[in-house]
């Protein structure tokens, strides 16, 4: 005897049968408007050193960085975020706030070459300190309040150089308020702050630390960056940063924290940025180089997922490739 199989009444597949129907019902679209491309800048002339764990990404000298910035503008990418590698490191990270420091030179060069490209600057000390931590060390510990004064100096020097957006990534308490107040007092009330609000102590930063030469020389960052197990705490961090005057709130990394991105977007109606970090990039690159996955499809799927979770913008090393893929 034959079993009777009831026919489905509602058939979701109807809407998947034609590419144009799929286009009409598509809920999330990744576009060039969503992208921020991070770049690394070093002292010297006419150098571009590829970062081994981040194929396709380079440490540029200032002159070459300006050319790289022109390329971003030509692709229509709205902005870049800059990371600097100083000539000398010391206990207080002096080059971070030197008027002629590497970032200050880089910002001026880009603003000269392509005034329209948004230049965001990462505000942190870890690339500039000889111990590799994101703040002042006393008695073997990162001192919160003593660090704030240096972050303020660094932010102001970036603004003076012409930075369009200030992005503190240090995770010290109270830094957004301190930076906001200093920017306002000095005539930079229109310079927005993009706060790394929920930044986790993540193993996914590995390749970046090679690129930015910022590996901590002792210990780790768990006394200031967040525990990967916590999401409620991320909401408290975001609430604090909004109250302190942050304009754009960032979750970092992105891929292992999609729930956090989603909760931040649903809980607070604010612009949310997600950082698709170096390790997330390196994994896709490495697997693709082995022929194990299709780089383009995986990268677009990852970035679409980050956007679907609630990100308004994505900092990603894939930005330039994405524009090429979307245009082809
Ligand atoms: C600086 C900083 C880091 C990243 C962005 N800003 C590294 C860290 O906190 O150790 C990581 C970015 C990436 O991995 O792509 N504090």
PDB file of C-alpha atoms in Angstrom, residues 10 13 16 21 45 53 56 60 69 73 97 144 157 163 165 167 188 197 224 249 251 271 292-293 297 308 310:
ATOM      1  CA  UNK A  10       2.847  26.968   1.364  1.00  0.00           C
ATOM      2  CA  UNK A  13      10.797  27.612  -2.742  1.00  0.00           C
ATOM      3  CA  UNK A  16      13.666  31.181  -4.769  1.00  0.00           C
ATOM      4  CA  UNK A  21      12.570  37.177  -7.451  1.00  0.00           C
ATOM      5  CA  UNK A  45      60.363  56.047   1.558  1.00  0.00           C
ATOM      6  CA  UNK A  53      49.861  36.414   7.621  1.00  0.00           C
ATOM      7  CA  UNK A  56      47.427  41.506   0.028  1.00  0.00           C
ATOM      8  CA  UNK A  60      53.285  51.385   3.540  1.00  0.00           C
ATOM      9  CA  UNK A  69      44.566  56.145  -0.444  1.00  0.00           C
ATOM     10  CA  UNK A  73      38.965  56.815  -3.338  1.00  0.00           C
ATOM     11  CA  UNK A  97      51.268  61.987  20.302  1.00  0.00           C
ATOM     12  CA  UNK A 144      43.707  53.422  33.699  1.00  0.00           C
ATOM     13  CA  UNK A 157      47.341  65.515  17.765  1.00  0.00           C
ATOM     14  CA  UNK A 163      41.816  63.207  11.144  1.00  0.00           C
ATOM     15  CA  UNK A 165      37.133  60.438  12.927  1.00  0.00           C
ATOM     16  CA  UNK A 167      38.708  55.801  17.086  1.00  0.00           C
ATOM     17  CA  UNK A 188      37.049  69.918  17.198  1.00  0.00           C
ATOM     18  CA  UNK A 197      33.083  49.884  22.708  1.00  0.00           C
ATOM     19  CA  UNK A 224      41.354  45.689  29.882  1.00  0.00           C
ATOM     20  CA  UNK A 249      29.848  52.086  18.472  1.00  0.00           C
ATOM     21  CA  UNK A 251      32.037  45.518  18.202  1.00  0.00           C
ATOM     22  CA  UNK A 271      25.384  53.496  14.145  1.00  0.00           C
ATOM     23  CA  UNK A 292      39.761  24.438   0.360  1.00  0.00           C
ATOM     24  CA  UNK A 293      37.230  27.235   0.007  1.00  0.00           C
ATOM     25  CA  UNK A 297      32.051  33.508  -1.973  1.00  0.00           C
ATOM     26  CA  UNK A 308      22.629  41.014   8.552  1.00  0.00           C
ATOM     27  CA  UNK A 310      23.122  44.586  12.448  1.00  0.00           C
TER      28      UNK A 310
END
